[in-house]
Structure formats: C-alpha cells, structure tokens
Amino acid sequence: MKININEIQRFCTHDGPGIRTTVFMSGCPLSCKWCHNPESKYSDNKIFFTESKCVSCKICERFDCKAHIFKENKHIFNRKKCFGCGECANQCPSKALENTLLETEIDDIFEEIIKDKVFYGETGGVTLSGGEPFAQADAAFELLKKCKDNKINTAIETCGFFDSTYIEKFSSVVDLLLWDIKDTNENRHIKNIGVSLNTILENLFAADKAEIKIRLRCVILKGINGNSEHIKEINEISKKIRNLQGIDLIPYHPYGESKYKRLGITDTFDSPKYIPSDSLIKALKKQLYTKSF
C-alpha cells in the first residue's frame, strides 16, 4: 500500500514518550492560520524554492512546464505553471528546489522505523504526525499495525477532525493520541482554524470511551487564546476524559515563516507579536486542571 509523507524525523523527544521516530504524513482538513508545517496541509506535491541556494545551473529551465526561467541570472519560479511533478527538484544539484511530498510504500517506511527500534527502550516508539494522519487512514492503520506486531509503541498526533468510525478501528493499534486543541472559543475556532470545534470534541470523548490514552496539546498565542478563559475551558474538557495522560501548553512560535516563503506564500499569519512570554505560560500552567497523571 502507498503512503504519502513529507518527511521522517528521528530521535524526537517531544512527540510522545521516550525517543521516537516521527512520520509526517501529508494532507490536513484544517486551515490553521498559525500552521508551522504548511507543506503538510496539501495532499499533492509542492515545491520548496530556496533562492539563496540556487547556483544558476539552469537545469530546471529545460523541463516542459516552463515554470522556471532566468532573467539576468535571477531565478524566477512561476508556480502557476508548475503541476508538481517534482522533476525539477529531483534534478536540482544544490537543493534550491525540493519536493514536499514523497509517495512511497508502507513497507519502505516501516524499514526506516525498525532501524531505530534499538533506541526506543520501554517507552519510545513511532509517532504519526502531519498534516493529519487520519487523512490517510488506511495507510496509517497498516503502518501502525506493522509497528504493533513488532512490539513498537505507537502514537498519533491528531487535530481530531476526522470520520468518527476510525476510532474503534484504530483502538487496537494506537497506544496514545496526542490531541490538538487549537482553541476553545467556537467563533475564533471557525475563524482561525476553518471548522467547528464540535466534531473535534465529539471525537475526543469517543476516543476516551474507547479506552485510548489521550494527551492534550494546546498551542498558546498571546492576544488570541493566551488567557484564563481558554484555560478554564481546557480544564472543563479535561475533567471529562478518563484516560487523560497529561496536558501540554505549547508556546506559539513563528518557525513556519521560512516554509511559507519557500512555498511562495506571502500572505501569512506568522508574527512575533503572538509569541507568549515565559511568565504568561507559567501563569497559565498554574491554572491547569491537575490530575494524578
């Protein structure tokens, strides 16, 4: 079975317990304004263009799409002509052009995962992230099943916006769900995320009912959800989750800005003004619902 990924990262320590191999799967149903992996929202290939790496070899100018031209040794990339075949990136010697998506076999991904098994110990394992892994549910299930069959701990980082029928199926192959709560205000959620919070919460409680362990991950942005009202709502949600393993408040960062530029996206949300101070995060953490995690 085929699977579309953006990349694999090894020795990760923030994507679940222990040392983990994180597979970033492509495709996402949300439109988060502060997404820091914008390349992963697409289900098809896009091209990263890093102008500073271009050596003006002009190999990319030869392809039929004619998306690349050079004027006075300046590389101009007309993305409207690009149809994402990726050949220009495959031939680029300096990696100024890079594909964002790799279509490969699940067996090939598993071979990469199994190489790291020796480092996992008793707590580490594999995490599927993205993007949204449930956007490729069949592929995600098959990959996690292979991991479980080989006694590898499994986790999925999810936005929670997916077909609820997946929950029962995945309960046999996933040890932990890292569940993103983007915001708890419905109006802000629709404005900044693009969908209602209701489906996400319905799936969250259904996953808990299916006895899947859950850890909440909440990105905090100053001036948007970095306030006591948001924490109060997170607490109310948390109290309803029997299998809650913890709550992470994650400070917003604008690290995705360079990726937007490399994708040719100029109208971006990223801004340092939304970065919460350490003191704000510390104060909000003190207000969190605490349970014997």
Short mmCIF file of C-alpha atoms in Angstrom, two decimals:
data_model
loop_
_atom_site.label_atom_id
_atom_site.label_comp_id
_atom_site.label_asym_id
_atom_site.label_seq_id
_atom_site.Cartn_x
_atom_site.Cartn_y
_atom_site.Cartn_z
CA MET A 1 0.00 0.00 0.00
CA LYS A 2 1.18 3.52 -0.83
CA ILE A 3 1.61 6.28 1.73
CA ASN A 4 2.30 9.98 1.17
CA ILE A 5 4.71 11.58 3.63
CA ASN A 6 6.51 14.88 3.96
CA GLU A 7 9.45 13.62 5.99
CA ILE A 8 10.69 11.29 8.72
CA GLN A 9 12.41 12.68 11.80
CA ARG A 10 14.46 10.51 14.12
CA PHE A 11 15.29 10.75 17.83
CA CYS A 12 12.33 13.01 18.58
CA THR A 13 11.61 13.73 22.25
CA HIS A 14 8.53 15.97 22.02
CA ASP A 15 6.17 13.73 20.03
CA GLY A 16 5.18 11.30 22.75
CA PRO A 17 7.02 9.39 25.48
CA GLY A 18 10.67 8.42 25.15
CA ILE A 19 12.73 8.58 21.97
CA ARG A 20 10.54 8.40 18.90
CA THR A 21 10.62 8.22 15.13
CA THR A 22 8.07 10.70 13.79
CA VAL A 23 6.50 10.20 10.37
CA PHE A 24 4.91 13.36 8.98
CA MET A 25 2.01 12.37 6.75
CA SER A 26 0.61 14.73 4.13
CA GLY A 27 -2.90 16.14 3.92
CA CYS A 28 -4.96 18.02 6.51
CA PRO A 29 -8.63 19.10 6.63
CA LEU A 30 -7.94 22.22 8.70
CA SER A 31 -6.77 25.67 7.65
CA CYS A 32 -4.94 26.83 10.78
CA LYS A 33 -3.64 30.35 10.33
CA TRP A 34 -0.62 29.61 12.52
CA CYS A 35 0.29 26.23 10.97
CA HIS A 36 4.04 25.69 11.26
CA ASN A 37 4.11 22.83 8.73
CA PRO A 38 2.25 24.44 5.79
CA GLU A 39 3.63 21.93 3.29
CA SER A 40 1.83 19.12 5.11
CA LYS A 41 -1.67 20.52 4.56
CA TYR A 42 -1.53 19.55 0.88
CA SER A 43 -2.31 16.05 -0.36
CA ASP A 44 -0.25 16.65 -3.51
CA ASN A 45 3.36 17.62 -4.09
CA LYS A 46 4.53 21.21 -3.85
CA ILE A 47 7.99 22.62 -4.46
CA PHE A 48 10.13 24.35 -1.86
CA PHE A 49 12.26 27.06 -3.50
CA THR A 50 15.20 28.44 -1.54
CA GLU A 51 16.57 31.20 -3.76
CA SER A 52 19.80 31.59 -1.78
CA LYS A 53 20.78 28.01 -2.68
CA CYS A 54 20.32 28.47 -6.42
CA VAL A 55 23.60 28.25 -8.39
CA SER A 56 22.00 29.24 -11.73
CA CYS A 57 22.82 25.93 -13.38
CA LYS A 58 19.53 26.32 -15.29
CA ILE A 59 18.79 22.59 -15.37
CA CYS A 60 15.23 23.31 -14.21
CA GLU A 61 14.72 25.59 -17.21
CA ARG A 62 14.75 22.57 -19.53
CA PHE A 63 11.51 20.99 -18.34
CA ASP A 64 8.31 21.16 -20.39
CA CYS A 65 6.28 23.02 -17.77
CA LYS A 66 8.44 26.15 -18.29
CA ALA A 67 7.80 27.15 -14.68
CA HIS A 68 11.45 28.16 -14.26
CA ILE A 69 13.09 30.96 -16.20
CA PHE A 70 16.22 33.03 -15.66
CA LYS A 71 16.39 36.75 -16.30
CA GLU A 72 19.71 38.47 -15.74
CA ASN A 73 20.78 35.39 -13.75
CA LYS A 74 17.78 35.75 -11.45
CA HIS A 75 15.77 32.56 -10.97
CA ILE A 76 12.04 33.21 -11.45
CA PHE A 77 9.68 30.40 -10.43
CA ASN A 78 6.19 30.74 -11.92
CA ARG A 79 4.17 28.45 -9.66
CA LYS A 80 1.04 28.83 -11.80
CA LYS A 81 2.77 26.76 -14.48
CA CYS A 82 4.02 24.12 -12.04
CA PHE A 83 1.99 20.91 -11.88
CA GLY A 84 4.03 19.33 -9.09
CA CYS A 85 5.73 16.51 -10.98
CA GLY A 86 8.86 17.15 -8.93
CA GLU A 87 11.34 16.51 -11.73
CA CYS A 88 12.97 19.91 -11.32
CA ALA A 89 13.62 19.18 -7.64
CA ASN A 90 14.92 15.71 -8.44
CA GLN A 91 17.49 17.20 -10.80
CA CYS A 92 18.46 20.25 -8.72
CA PRO A 93 22.11 19.78 -7.65
CA SER A 94 22.09 22.45 -4.94
CA LYS A 95 18.73 21.54 -3.35
CA ALA A 96 17.39 25.00 -4.10
CA LEU A 97 14.31 23.12 -5.29
CA GLU A 98 12.90 20.38 -3.07
CA ASN A 99 9.80 18.22 -3.19
CA THR A 100 7.49 18.46 -0.19
CA LEU A 101 5.85 15.07 -0.73
CA LEU A 102 7.20 11.57 -1.12
CA GLU A 103 4.91 8.78 -2.31
CA THR A 104 6.33 5.50 -1.10
CA GLU A 105 5.41 2.03 0.13
CA ILE A 106 4.39 1.36 3.72
CA ASP A 107 6.98 -1.42 3.86
CA ASP A 108 9.71 1.10 2.99
CA ILE A 109 8.64 3.42 5.81
CA PHE A 110 8.50 0.52 8.25
CA GLU A 111 12.04 -0.47 7.28
CA GLU A 112 13.17 3.00 8.34
CA ILE A 113 11.25 2.77 11.62
CA ILE A 114 12.59 -0.66 12.57
CA LYS A 115 16.16 0.63 12.25
CA ASP A 116 15.54 2.80 15.31
CA LYS A 117 13.86 0.15 17.47
CA VAL A 118 17.03 -0.39 19.48
CA PHE A 119 16.79 3.21 20.74
CA TYR A 120 13.14 3.10 21.83
CA GLY A 121 13.62 1.25 25.11
CA GLU A 122 10.47 0.64 27.13
CA THR A 123 8.75 3.97 26.43
CA GLY A 124 9.80 5.17 22.96
CA GLY A 125 8.33 4.24 19.61
CA VAL A 126 6.77 5.72 16.49
CA THR A 127 4.50 8.74 16.16
CA LEU A 128 2.42 9.60 13.12
CA SER A 129 2.08 13.35 12.72
CA GLY A 130 1.43 15.67 9.83
CA GLY A 131 -0.63 17.01 8.39
CA GLU A 132 -3.36 14.79 9.74
CA PRO A 133 -2.65 11.03 9.79
CA PHE A 134 -6.36 10.21 9.66
CA ALA A 135 -6.48 11.92 6.25
CA GLN A 136 -4.74 8.74 5.06
CA ALA A 137 -6.50 6.44 7.49
CA ASP A 138 -5.99 3.15 5.64
CA ALA A 139 -2.26 3.73 5.22
CA ALA A 140 -1.89 4.94 8.80
CA PHE A 141 -3.65 1.84 10.13
CA GLU A 142 -1.49 -0.57 8.13
CA LEU A 143 1.72 1.16 9.24
CA LEU A 144 0.73 1.18 12.91
CA LYS A 145 -0.38 -2.45 12.73
CA LYS A 146 3.09 -3.41 11.49
CA CYS A 147 4.57 -1.49 14.41
CA LYS A 148 2.31 -3.14 16.97
CA ASP A 149 3.02 -6.59 15.51
CA ASN A 150 6.70 -5.82 16.18
CA LYS A 151 6.05 -4.59 19.73
CA ILE A 152 6.71 -0.92 18.94
CA ASN A 153 4.82 1.70 20.95
CA THR A 154 2.56 3.82 18.73
CA ALA A 155 1.12 7.33 18.88
CA ILE A 156 -0.83 9.62 16.58
CA GLU A 157 -0.79 13.39 16.74
CA THR A 158 -4.23 14.42 15.51
CA CYS A 159 -6.29 17.55 15.02
CA GLY A 160 -9.35 15.47 15.92
CA PHE A 161 -11.30 16.36 12.79
CA PHE A 162 -11.94 13.01 11.12
CA ASP A 163 -14.58 10.34 10.50
CA SER A 164 -15.64 9.00 13.90
CA THR A 165 -15.79 5.44 12.56
CA TYR A 166 -11.98 5.36 12.61
CA ILE A 167 -11.87 5.38 16.42
CA GLU A 168 -12.93 1.78 17.01
CA LYS A 169 -10.67 0.53 14.22
CA PHE A 170 -7.59 2.34 15.50
CA SER A 171 -8.13 1.47 19.15
CA SER A 172 -6.30 -1.81 18.53
CA VAL A 173 -3.18 -0.24 17.01
CA VAL A 174 -2.59 3.08 18.79
CA ASP A 175 -1.25 3.42 22.33
CA LEU A 176 -1.58 7.18 22.65
CA LEU A 177 -3.41 10.03 20.92
CA LEU A 178 -1.70 13.42 21.09
CA TRP A 179 -4.82 15.52 20.67
CA ASP A 180 -4.53 19.11 19.50
CA ILE A 181 -6.96 21.60 21.00
CA LYS A 182 -6.38 24.70 18.89
CA ASP A 183 -8.87 26.91 20.73
CA THR A 184 -11.95 26.57 22.90
CA ASN A 185 -13.86 29.58 21.60
CA GLU A 186 -16.17 28.43 18.79
CA ASN A 187 -16.15 31.72 16.87
CA ARG A 188 -12.36 32.00 17.00
CA HIS A 189 -12.03 28.34 16.08
CA ILE A 190 -14.09 28.76 12.92
CA LYS A 191 -12.29 32.00 12.02
CA ASN A 192 -8.72 30.78 12.59
CA ILE A 193 -8.99 27.02 12.06
CA GLY A 194 -11.73 26.82 9.44
CA VAL A 195 -14.00 24.26 11.12
CA SER A 196 -16.26 23.94 14.14
CA LEU A 197 -14.85 22.64 17.41
CA ASN A 198 -17.87 20.37 17.93
CA THR A 199 -16.73 17.45 15.77
CA ILE A 200 -13.28 17.56 17.36
CA LEU A 201 -14.72 17.32 20.87
CA GLU A 202 -17.19 14.60 19.90
CA ASN A 203 -14.32 12.51 18.54
CA LEU A 204 -12.21 13.27 21.61
CA PHE A 205 -14.81 11.92 24.00
CA ALA A 206 -15.49 8.94 21.73
CA ALA A 207 -11.78 8.07 21.74
CA ASP A 208 -11.77 8.28 25.52
CA LYS A 209 -14.80 5.99 25.67
CA ALA A 210 -12.85 3.53 23.51
CA GLU A 211 -10.21 3.46 26.29
CA ILE A 212 -7.48 5.08 24.20
CA LYS A 213 -4.92 7.05 26.20
CA ILE A 214 -5.01 10.77 25.40
CA ARG A 215 -2.67 13.68 25.95
CA LEU A 216 -3.94 17.17 25.14
CA ARG A 217 -1.66 19.57 23.27
CA CYS A 218 -2.68 23.21 23.29
CA VAL A 219 -0.81 25.91 21.36
CA ILE A 220 -0.95 29.22 23.22
CA LEU A 221 -0.93 32.53 21.33
CA LYS A 222 -0.68 35.86 23.10
CA GLY A 223 -3.68 38.02 22.31
CA ILE A 224 -5.74 35.13 20.93
CA ASN A 225 -6.13 32.23 23.35
CA GLY A 226 -3.46 33.06 25.91
CA ASN A 227 -5.93 33.83 28.68
CA SER A 228 -7.64 32.37 31.72
CA GLU A 229 -10.93 31.84 29.89
CA HIS A 230 -9.25 29.44 27.48
CA ILE A 231 -7.57 27.53 30.31
CA LYS A 232 -10.89 27.28 32.14
CA GLU A 233 -12.47 25.65 29.08
CA ILE A 234 -9.50 23.29 28.70
CA ASN A 235 -10.00 22.29 32.32
CA GLU A 236 -13.68 21.55 31.74
CA ILE A 237 -12.79 19.37 28.76
CA SER A 238 -10.03 17.61 30.70
CA LYS A 239 -12.29 16.65 33.59
CA LYS A 240 -14.43 14.60 31.21
CA ILE A 241 -11.52 12.49 29.92
CA ARG A 242 -10.95 9.35 32.00
CA ASN A 243 -7.86 8.27 30.07
CA LEU A 244 -6.12 11.63 30.17
CA GLN A 245 -2.34 11.30 30.42
CA GLY A 246 -1.46 14.97 30.61
CA ILE A 247 -1.86 18.46 29.16
CA ASP A 248 0.83 20.37 27.28
CA LEU A 249 0.69 24.13 26.84
CA ILE A 250 2.87 24.81 23.82
CA PRO A 251 4.05 28.39 23.21
CA TYR A 252 3.33 29.58 19.67
CA HIS A 253 6.40 30.14 17.52
CA PRO A 254 6.70 31.63 14.02
CA TYR A 255 9.16 28.97 12.82
CA GLY A 256 6.92 28.17 9.87
CA GLU A 257 7.54 31.57 8.30
CA SER A 258 10.54 30.38 6.28
CA LYS A 259 8.49 27.48 4.91
CA TYR A 260 5.77 29.84 3.71
CA LYS A 261 8.40 31.85 1.83
CA ARG A 262 9.84 28.71 0.27
CA LEU A 263 6.33 27.75 -0.86
CA GLY A 264 5.80 31.17 -2.42
CA ILE A 265 3.09 32.10 0.10
CA THR A 266 3.34 35.76 1.06
CA ASP A 267 0.06 36.36 2.89
CA THR A 268 0.89 34.71 6.20
CA PHE A 269 -0.26 34.93 9.80
CA ASP A 270 3.15 34.34 11.37
CA SER A 271 4.24 37.16 13.61
CA PRO A 272 6.41 37.52 16.73
CA LYS A 273 3.62 39.52 18.38
CA TYR A 274 1.74 36.29 19.12
CA ILE A 275 4.65 34.70 20.99
CA PRO A 276 3.65 34.32 24.66
CA SER A 277 6.15 35.25 27.34
CA ASP A 278 7.58 32.62 29.66
CA SER A 279 5.79 34.30 32.54
CA LEU A 280 2.42 34.03 30.75
CA ILE A 281 2.90 30.32 30.06
CA LYS A 282 3.97 29.76 33.65
CA ALA A 283 0.90 31.60 34.97
CA LEU A 284 -1.46 29.65 32.69
CA LYS A 285 0.10 26.33 33.69
CA LYS A 286 -0.66 27.11 37.32
CA GLN A 287 -4.34 27.37 36.37
CA LEU A 288 -4.45 23.97 34.67
CA TYR A 289 -6.58 21.16 35.98
CA THR A 290 -4.22 18.73 37.70
CA LYS A 291 -4.88 15.03 37.90
CA SER A 292 -2.71 12.13 39.02
CA PHE A 293 -1.14 11.70 35.59
#
